[in-house]
């Protein structure tokens, strides 16, 4: 090798621990050169190796009746959905890039997750996102939010895939470190997927798509460290996206897969060429010989390590069947995309990289990858002091409000509850004409499967405040709410993908939150038979401001896929007919813990997670599912943020109706109206179907109480006139826009 050998100090600068540097020398049988050490830096980063999480991730349930690819086997999860079709879906984070360059950080997150879908041969048909921002009144939050939303909208709209759902959450904990989680859903015929693998000695290796530049170099390592006041210096680590190029790449990729000339394909995301070559080779148990000087570049003078680690967007690595090169080249030429033969598959598992005829790196693929030679750790964890303190919360010490209507107006205007119209109006939700939720809003997005009686139900869910209060229960709630949203929309939960956003894994309290979340997710997923198909771990979501380290609320975002087995089962959340009966189903509790009411209106920031019982939740889901299938219900809406009052208002907004209800006399009125105890939903039914609904829920042993009826638009609570629904809807629709402008 012609390059200078490295030292432990060089390794430290690249984010490699001293003990890891020793392990690298042991595996190589020599001291690595700089290019080789850079390769290890990318591949052994937290972002690529999951070295501090993999042992716990292995405990998640991965078996299920619909599973076609287990977690970690492919770029994305794959489940059978019937009619010979499969659904490919995944969620990933782009948090750190979005913190320092919101527009490109978010845009390239959308691009990357879509590539994970179509590299498997699936056509993306729907996108969702889960966003966390700081205080909406701060200039920094406004800057980040506007950039992120514009980036998602511009990239997704130009790429031509509808954004059908998502969530937006605000808290001071995300002021410096926003969370930007993007999800993509695609469809493919069973048996027509392609794997991210490499085999067949002599098979040529192509890099296709955009030319390689210096954008994104070190992005994986950048995502594997804390944000600080100096993070802006890492701006070159943020990639630059081109959605129009990605659209061409999508069509060309699907065409070359259909040609039968492809052995394997993988997108170039984190750690770029080194990641794609290593992972494909390790999976196929072969090696590669790569000529880095043949990689098309858009900047002159790029060094070997830059070519290996660049995270330039809209690129793929394709292993082609020898003798069929002309087929591939013709297709990519048709789509006007660069397509360069940069190497070949070799026997053994050694990756050999050369530049201008000189060898620059020789590495064993297996040594580099997750599940192979990459390190695996289990970090120390301990319960934080705030957790025990929260358990001391006594709702009796909270004085009830004098004006309940005022509280309802406060909550409906709160940015965590108010309409996200300002956000979703920037997304194209109708391109492709597959969004069935536009004219009938529901708790989950319903995506049409053309030429099938079935549809997909998809959702992203996590209440970060609940997980902060109790990671295990909070994560069980996140899974349960996702399942509840799908059930309430007429679907049946099938599987999940997750995006695990946490603080520094070397912080025992942050790692305690992570471990608790994994335990809670496992328990809930087993209950609902929703195996984990894969996802993303994002640690180091904390930032240093002066001498203070500020972690985000732990946020294990759940992306859930459900199947609407017959489109007739699709159920909206909106009240439709004056005089229909309104039922509250599920257990009613005297609970206000971790509610938006207590947290934001009262100002108590440290309370336990809200009431939750997994068995009761499951029974509720079955009862709702059966009532939908029997055609008894007109609308179903789950009770979540803001409690019953907000669920009623949101159900009223859809068709400009109102409601007249009576609260329970034996409960605190604020708990009844604003508490966020889990496992509940609001159902509206015609008077004629009410007796049968009550009978069905009684048989399921699930609480079902008629609390009132739908009105023409007036709102009455215990006989008190709260005004007209229009008064609430105006505040609901305009609150976020007014705060941002």
GROMACS .gro file of C-alpha atoms in nm, residues 85-430:
model
  346
   85UNK     CA    1  -4.863  -0.874  -0.356
   86UNK     CA    2  -4.606  -0.776  -0.095
   87UNK     CA    3  -4.552  -0.448   0.087
   88UNK     CA    4  -4.202  -0.313   0.135
   89UNK     CA    5  -4.172  -0.043   0.402
   90UNK     CA    6  -3.921   0.123   0.632
   91UNK     CA    7  -3.862   0.433   0.844
   92UNK     CA    8  -3.530   0.609   0.904
   93UNK     CA    9  -3.396   0.925   1.067
   94UNK     CA   10  -3.212   1.225   0.928
   95UNK     CA   11  -3.185   1.418   1.253
   96UNK     CA   12  -2.835   1.563   1.269
   97UNK     CA   13  -2.824   1.683   0.907
   98UNK     CA   14  -3.163   1.852   0.957
   99UNK     CA   15  -3.033   2.035   1.264
  100UNK     CA   16  -2.763   2.220   1.071
  101UNK     CA   17  -2.911   2.232   0.718
  102UNK     CA   18  -3.286   2.171   0.754
  103UNK     CA   19  -3.384   2.180   0.387
  104UNK     CA   20  -3.126   1.937   0.246
  105UNK     CA   21  -3.118   1.732   0.567
  106UNK     CA   22  -3.488   1.654   0.540
  107UNK     CA   23  -3.496   1.628   0.160
  108UNK     CA   24  -3.219   1.370   0.145
  109UNK     CA   25  -3.385   1.175   0.424
  110UNK     CA   26  -3.689   1.138   0.198
  111UNK     CA   27  -3.471   1.041  -0.097
  112UNK     CA   28  -3.276   0.783   0.100
  113UNK     CA   29  -3.576   0.602   0.241
  114UNK     CA   30  -3.741   0.581  -0.101
  115UNK     CA   31  -3.424   0.428  -0.247
  116UNK     CA   32  -3.436   0.158   0.020
  117UNK     CA   33  -3.776   0.063  -0.120
  118UNK     CA   34  -3.712   0.062  -0.493
  119UNK     CA   35  -3.370  -0.106  -0.470
  120UNK     CA   36  -3.568  -0.412  -0.362
  121UNK     CA   37  -3.781  -0.393  -0.674
  122UNK     CA   38  -4.083  -0.232  -0.508
  123UNK     CA   39  -4.250   0.082  -0.639
  124UNK     CA   40  -4.295   0.345  -0.366
  125UNK     CA   41  -4.661   0.448  -0.340
  126UNK     CA   42  -4.683   0.643  -0.014
  127UNK     CA   43  -4.470   0.848   0.224
  128UNK     CA   44  -4.516   0.948   0.588
  129UNK     CA   45  -4.305   1.145   0.832
  130UNK     CA   46  -4.267   1.202   1.204
  131UNK     CA   47  -4.121   1.538   1.308
  132UNK     CA   48  -4.008   1.684   1.641
  133UNK     CA   49  -3.925   2.051   1.688
  134UNK     CA   50  -3.847   2.288   1.977
  135UNK     CA   51  -4.051   2.580   2.107
  136UNK     CA   52  -4.263   2.704   1.817
  137UNK     CA   53  -4.217   3.065   1.933
  138UNK     CA   54  -3.836   3.057   1.896
  139UNK     CA   55  -3.665   3.183   1.582
  140UNK     CA   56  -3.448   2.871   1.563
  141UNK     CA   57  -3.748   2.639   1.566
  142UNK     CA   58  -3.922   2.844   1.299
  143UNK     CA   59  -3.610   2.831   1.082
  144UNK     CA   60  -3.566   2.456   1.124
  145UNK     CA   61  -3.935   2.374   1.082
  146UNK     CA   62  -3.977   2.583   0.768
  147UNK     CA   63  -3.666   2.430   0.614
  148UNK     CA   64  -3.757   2.072   0.704
  149UNK     CA   65  -4.114   2.095   0.579
  150UNK     CA   66  -4.005   2.265   0.257
  151UNK     CA   67  -3.734   2.002   0.204
  152UNK     CA   68  -3.977   1.713   0.254
  153UNK     CA   69  -4.240   1.877   0.036
  154UNK     CA   70  -4.014   1.980  -0.249
  155UNK     CA   71  -3.837   1.644  -0.271
  156UNK     CA   72  -4.147   1.426  -0.226
  157UNK     CA   73  -4.363   1.635  -0.458
  158UNK     CA   74  -4.100   1.637  -0.731
  159UNK     CA   75  -4.038   1.264  -0.691
  160UNK     CA   76  -4.409   1.208  -0.741
  161UNK     CA   77  -4.503   1.001  -0.436
  162UNK     CA   78  -4.791   1.124  -0.213
  163UNK     CA   79  -4.734   1.207   0.152
  164UNK     CA   80  -5.037   1.045   0.315
  165UNK     CA   81  -4.978   1.088   0.688
  166UNK     CA   82  -4.751   1.188   0.971
  167UNK     CA   83  -4.718   1.365   1.303
  168UNK     CA   84  -4.560   1.684   1.437
  169UNK     CA   85  -4.466   1.735   1.803
  170UNK     CA   86  -4.316   2.036   1.980
  171UNK     CA   87  -4.119   2.057   2.303
  172UNK     CA   88  -3.825   2.254   2.436
  173UNK     CA   89  -3.629   1.926   2.450
  174UNK     CA   90  -3.598   1.937   2.069
  175UNK     CA   91  -3.485   2.300   2.044
  176UNK     CA   92  -3.129   2.227   1.930
  177UNK     CA   93  -3.177   1.872   1.802
  178UNK     CA   94  -3.492   1.819   1.593
  179UNK     CA   95  -3.603   1.472   1.490
  180UNK     CA   96  -3.683   1.409   1.125
  181UNK     CA   97  -3.806   1.053   1.062
  182UNK     CA   98  -3.915   0.959   0.709
  183UNK     CA   99  -4.114   0.649   0.611
  184UNK     CA  100  -4.176   0.502   0.268
  185UNK     CA  101  -4.419   0.229   0.161
  186UNK     CA  102  -4.394   0.036  -0.165
  187UNK     CA  103  -4.566  -0.248  -0.349
  188UNK     CA  104  -4.414  -0.539  -0.538
  189UNK     CA  105  -4.537  -0.874  -0.664
  190UNK     CA  106  -4.428  -1.162  -0.444
  191UNK     CA  107  -4.117  -1.330  -0.581
  192UNK     CA  108  -4.010  -1.031  -0.788
  193UNK     CA  109  -3.786  -0.859  -0.535
  194UNK     CA  110  -3.410  -0.822  -0.570
  195UNK     CA  111  -3.162  -0.870  -0.287
  196UNK     CA  112  -2.874  -0.650  -0.172
  197UNK     CA  113  -2.617  -0.921  -0.242
  198UNK     CA  114  -2.317  -0.998  -0.459
  199UNK     CA  115  -2.196  -1.330  -0.601
  200UNK     CA  116  -2.069  -1.490  -0.919
  201UNK     CA  117  -1.695  -1.456  -0.980
  202UNK     CA  118  -1.631  -1.225  -1.272
  203UNK     CA  119  -1.969  -1.054  -1.260
  204UNK     CA  120  -1.923  -0.682  -1.332
  205UNK     CA  121  -2.004  -0.415  -1.074
  206UNK     CA  122  -2.164  -0.089  -1.181
  207UNK     CA  123  -2.219   0.241  -1.005
  208UNK     CA  124  -2.527   0.409  -1.149
  209UNK     CA  125  -2.705   0.738  -1.093
  210UNK     CA  126  -2.554   1.070  -0.997
  211UNK     CA  127  -2.183   1.143  -1.014
  212UNK     CA  128  -1.991   1.134  -0.686
  213UNK     CA  129  -1.895   1.454  -0.508
  214UNK     CA  130  -1.762   1.561  -0.171
  215UNK     CA  131  -2.104   1.618  -0.017
  216UNK     CA  132  -2.187   1.383   0.267
  217UNK     CA  133  -1.830   1.269   0.339
  218UNK     CA  134  -1.823   1.143   0.696
  219UNK     CA  135  -2.201   1.163   0.727
  220UNK     CA  136  -2.229   0.831   0.911
  221UNK     CA  137  -1.970   0.939   1.167
  222UNK     CA  138  -2.133   1.281   1.192
  223UNK     CA  139  -2.464   1.113   1.280
  224UNK     CA  140  -2.284   0.912   1.549
  225UNK     CA  141  -2.187   1.199   1.776
  226UNK     CA  142  -2.344   1.474   1.984
  227UNK     CA  143  -2.444   1.803   1.826
  228UNK     CA  144  -2.251   2.102   1.954
  229UNK     CA  145  -2.203   2.469   1.884
  230UNK     CA  146  -1.933   2.366   1.633
  231UNK     CA  147  -2.157   2.130   1.436
  232UNK     CA  148  -2.206   2.388   1.162
  233UNK     CA  149  -1.844   2.316   1.069
  234UNK     CA  150  -1.966   1.969   0.967
  235UNK     CA  151  -2.192   2.115   0.700
  236UNK     CA  152  -2.004   1.928   0.422
  237UNK     CA  153  -2.132   1.609   0.589
  238UNK     CA  154  -2.486   1.699   0.479
  239UNK     CA  155  -2.581   1.549   0.144
  240UNK     CA  156  -2.745   1.737  -0.142
  241UNK     CA  157  -3.046   1.577  -0.310
  242UNK     CA  158  -3.194   1.586  -0.659
  243UNK     CA  159  -3.550   1.444  -0.670
  244UNK     CA  160  -3.572   1.455  -1.049
  245UNK     CA  161  -3.259   1.242  -1.076
  246UNK     CA  162  -3.408   1.005  -0.821
  247UNK     CA  163  -3.727   0.971  -1.026
  248UNK     CA  164  -3.518   0.865  -1.326
  249UNK     CA  165  -3.321   0.628  -1.104
  250UNK     CA  166  -3.644   0.472  -0.977
  251UNK     CA  167  -3.775   0.396  -1.325
  252UNK     CA  168  -3.439   0.275  -1.452
  253UNK     CA  169  -3.383   0.052  -1.147
  254UNK     CA  170  -3.722  -0.115  -1.178
  255UNK     CA  171  -3.658  -0.170  -1.548
  256UNK     CA  172  -3.316  -0.330  -1.500
  257UNK     CA  173  -3.454  -0.555  -1.225
  258UNK     CA  174  -3.733  -0.666  -1.460
  259UNK     CA  175  -3.472  -0.741  -1.729
  260UNK     CA  176  -3.332  -1.029  -1.525
  261UNK     CA  177  -2.976  -0.909  -1.578
  262UNK     CA  178  -2.920  -0.805  -1.216
  263UNK     CA  179  -2.765  -1.024  -0.944
  264UNK     CA  180  -2.802  -0.771  -0.663
  265UNK     CA  181  -2.854  -0.403  -0.597
  266UNK     CA  182  -2.809  -0.165  -0.304
  267UNK     CA  183  -2.850   0.207  -0.267
  268UNK     CA  184  -2.559   0.416  -0.146
  269UNK     CA  185  -2.670   0.575   0.175
  270UNK     CA  186  -2.463   0.608   0.489
  271UNK     CA  187  -2.088   0.552   0.430
  272UNK     CA  188  -2.139   0.538   0.053
  273UNK     CA  189  -1.935   0.298  -0.162
  274UNK     CA  190  -1.761   0.125   0.128
  275UNK     CA  191  -2.093   0.037   0.287
  276UNK     CA  192  -2.254  -0.096  -0.032
  277UNK     CA  193  -1.952  -0.300  -0.136
  278UNK     CA  194  -1.896  -0.443   0.213
  279UNK     CA  195  -2.258  -0.531   0.290
  280UNK     CA  196  -2.331  -0.684  -0.051
  281UNK     CA  197  -2.008  -0.884  -0.044
  282UNK     CA  198  -2.054  -1.009   0.311
  283UNK     CA  199  -2.407  -1.119   0.234
  284UNK     CA  200  -2.307  -1.301  -0.084
  285UNK     CA  201  -1.986  -1.439   0.069
  286UNK     CA  202  -1.775  -1.310  -0.218
  287UNK     CA  203  -1.518  -1.036  -0.262
  288UNK     CA  204  -1.484  -0.742  -0.498
  289UNK     CA  205  -1.215  -0.564  -0.692
  290UNK     CA  206  -1.304  -0.194  -0.724
  291UNK     CA  207  -1.124   0.065  -0.939
  292UNK     CA  208  -1.201   0.393  -0.763
  293UNK     CA  209  -1.060   0.602  -1.048
  294UNK     CA  210  -1.346   0.472  -1.266
  295UNK     CA  211  -1.610   0.623  -1.036
  296UNK     CA  212  -1.773   0.920  -1.217
  297UNK     CA  213  -1.708   1.237  -1.018
  298UNK     CA  214  -1.838   1.590  -1.031
  299UNK     CA  215  -1.539   1.737  -0.849
  300UNK     CA  216  -1.176   1.705  -0.952
  301UNK     CA  217  -0.900   1.583  -0.728
  302UNK     CA  218  -1.106   1.356  -0.507
  303UNK     CA  219  -0.895   1.128  -0.287
  304UNK     CA  220  -0.959   0.753  -0.245
  305UNK     CA  221  -1.102   0.793   0.106
  306UNK     CA  222  -1.339   1.063  -0.022
  307UNK     CA  223  -1.461   0.836  -0.300
  308UNK     CA  224  -1.519   0.554  -0.053
  309UNK     CA  225  -1.707   0.762   0.204
  310UNK     CA  226  -1.895   1.017  -0.007
  311UNK     CA  227  -2.269   1.006   0.058
  312UNK     CA  228  -2.367   1.184  -0.262
  313UNK     CA  229  -2.731   1.107  -0.326
  314UNK     CA  230  -2.919   0.918  -0.599
  315UNK     CA  231  -2.656   0.647  -0.648
  316UNK     CA  232  -2.678   0.266  -0.657
  317UNK     CA  233  -2.434  -0.022  -0.668
  318UNK     CA  234  -2.545  -0.294  -0.911
  319UNK     CA  235  -2.394  -0.638  -0.962
  320UNK     CA  236  -2.472  -0.753  -1.317
  321UNK     CA  237  -2.469  -1.099  -1.472
  322UNK     CA  238  -2.156  -1.130  -1.686
  323UNK     CA  239  -2.239  -1.105  -2.054
  324UNK     CA  240  -2.547  -0.890  -1.996
  325UNK     CA  241  -2.368  -0.559  -1.951
  326UNK     CA  242  -2.514  -0.419  -2.273
  327UNK     CA  243  -2.868  -0.467  -2.141
  328UNK     CA  244  -2.794  -0.265  -1.829
  329UNK     CA  245  -2.604   0.006  -2.012
  330UNK     CA  246  -2.879   0.047  -2.269
  331UNK     CA  247  -3.147   0.092  -2.001
  332UNK     CA  248  -2.951   0.351  -1.805
  333UNK     CA  249  -2.860   0.531  -2.127
  334UNK     CA  250  -3.231   0.542  -2.213
  335UNK     CA  251  -3.297   0.717  -1.881
  336UNK     CA  252  -2.998   0.948  -1.934
  337UNK     CA  253  -2.823   0.828  -1.618
  338UNK     CA  254  -2.447   0.780  -1.567
  339UNK     CA  255  -2.360   0.410  -1.557
  340UNK     CA  256  -1.999   0.303  -1.503
  341UNK     CA  257  -1.837  -0.038  -1.467
  342UNK     CA  258  -1.608   0.008  -1.167
  343UNK     CA  259  -1.509  -0.347  -1.080
  344UNK     CA  260  -1.590  -0.714  -1.060
  345UNK     CA  261  -1.690  -0.986  -0.816
  346UNK     CA  262  -1.402  -1.204  -0.691
  347UNK     CA  263  -1.363  -1.530  -0.503
  348UNK     CA  264  -1.314  -1.508  -0.128
  349UNK     CA  265  -1.433  -1.218   0.087
  350UNK     CA  266  -1.158  -0.962   0.033
  351UNK     CA  267  -1.243  -0.613  -0.089
  352UNK     CA  268  -0.959  -0.470  -0.298
  353UNK     CA  269  -0.969  -0.100  -0.385
  354UNK     CA  270  -0.724   0.061  -0.624
  355UNK     CA  271  -0.677   0.414  -0.756
  356UNK     CA  272  -0.489   0.492  -1.078
  357UNK     CA  273  -0.337   0.145  -1.076
  358UNK     CA  274  -0.218   0.165  -0.714
  359UNK     CA  275  -0.376  -0.047  -0.435
  360UNK     CA  276  -0.518   0.183  -0.166
  361UNK     CA  277  -0.713  -0.056   0.060
  362UNK     CA  278  -0.758  -0.428   0.120
  363UNK     CA  279  -1.028  -0.521   0.369
  364UNK     CA  280  -1.238  -0.824   0.456
  365UNK     CA  281  -1.606  -0.746   0.404
  366UNK     CA  282  -1.711  -0.960   0.698
  367UNK     CA  283  -1.486  -0.761   0.933
  368UNK     CA  284  -1.667  -0.438   0.849
  369UNK     CA  285  -2.036  -0.520   0.876
  370UNK     CA  286  -2.309  -0.538   1.134
  371UNK     CA  287  -2.351  -0.899   1.243
  372UNK     CA  288  -1.994  -0.974   1.131
  373UNK     CA  289  -1.677  -0.825   1.272
  374UNK     CA  290  -1.826  -0.492   1.377
  375UNK     CA  291  -1.806  -0.448   1.756
  376UNK     CA  292  -2.106  -0.511   1.980
  377UNK     CA  293  -2.148  -0.356   2.323
  378UNK     CA  294  -2.399  -0.358   2.604
  379UNK     CA  295  -2.369  -0.031   2.789
  380UNK     CA  296  -2.435   0.040   3.153
  381UNK     CA  297  -2.780   0.171   3.236
  382UNK     CA  298  -2.950   0.310   3.544
  383UNK     CA  299  -3.283   0.461   3.637
  384UNK     CA  300  -3.272   0.842   3.642
  385UNK     CA  301  -3.378   1.032   3.951
  386UNK     CA  302  -3.668   1.205   3.775
  387UNK     CA  303  -3.844   0.872   3.723
  388UNK     CA  304  -3.889   0.801   4.095
  389UNK     CA  305  -3.986   1.163   4.152
  390UNK     CA  306  -4.261   1.140   3.889
  391UNK     CA  307  -4.418   0.848   4.073
  392UNK     CA  308  -4.496   1.084   4.362
  393UNK     CA  309  -4.743   1.277   4.149
  394UNK     CA  310  -5.081   1.315   4.320
  395UNK     CA  311  -5.363   1.452   4.100
  396UNK     CA  312  -5.550   1.558   4.413
  397UNK     CA  313  -5.295   1.836   4.449
  398UNK     CA  314  -5.406   1.977   4.112
  399UNK     CA  315  -5.689   2.223   4.148
  400UNK     CA  316  -5.968   2.181   3.895
  401UNK     CA  317  -6.009   2.465   3.644
  402UNK     CA  318  -6.290   2.715   3.680
  403UNK     CA  319  -6.356   2.731   3.308
  404UNK     CA  320  -6.347   2.400   3.116
  405UNK     CA  321  -6.431   2.564   2.787
  406UNK     CA  322  -6.122   2.782   2.825
  407UNK     CA  323  -5.906   2.472   2.875
  408UNK     CA  324  -6.057   2.309   2.565
  409UNK     CA  325  -5.979   2.621   2.360
  410UNK     CA  326  -5.623   2.623   2.498
  411UNK     CA  327  -5.571   2.259   2.401
  412UNK     CA  328  -5.728   2.280   2.056
  413UNK     CA  329  -5.491   2.572   1.985
  414UNK     CA  330  -5.181   2.400   2.127
  415UNK     CA  331  -4.928   2.321   1.850
  416UNK     CA  332  -4.917   1.955   1.955
  417UNK     CA  333  -5.294   1.925   1.896
  418UNK     CA  334  -5.388   2.201   1.651
  419UNK     CA  335  -5.423   2.130   1.280
  420UNK     CA  336  -5.095   2.070   1.098
  421UNK     CA  337  -5.251   2.223   0.785
  422UNK     CA  338  -4.955   2.458   0.742
  423UNK     CA  339  -4.736   2.148   0.714
  424UNK     CA  340  -4.941   1.911   0.503
  425UNK     CA  341  -5.057   2.179   0.259
  426UNK     CA  342  -4.696   2.183   0.138
  427UNK     CA  343  -4.711   1.811   0.059
  428UNK     CA  344  -4.877   1.659  -0.246
  429UNK     CA  345  -5.113   1.403  -0.096
  430UNK     CA  346  -5.305   1.322  -0.414
   0.00000   0.00000   0.00000
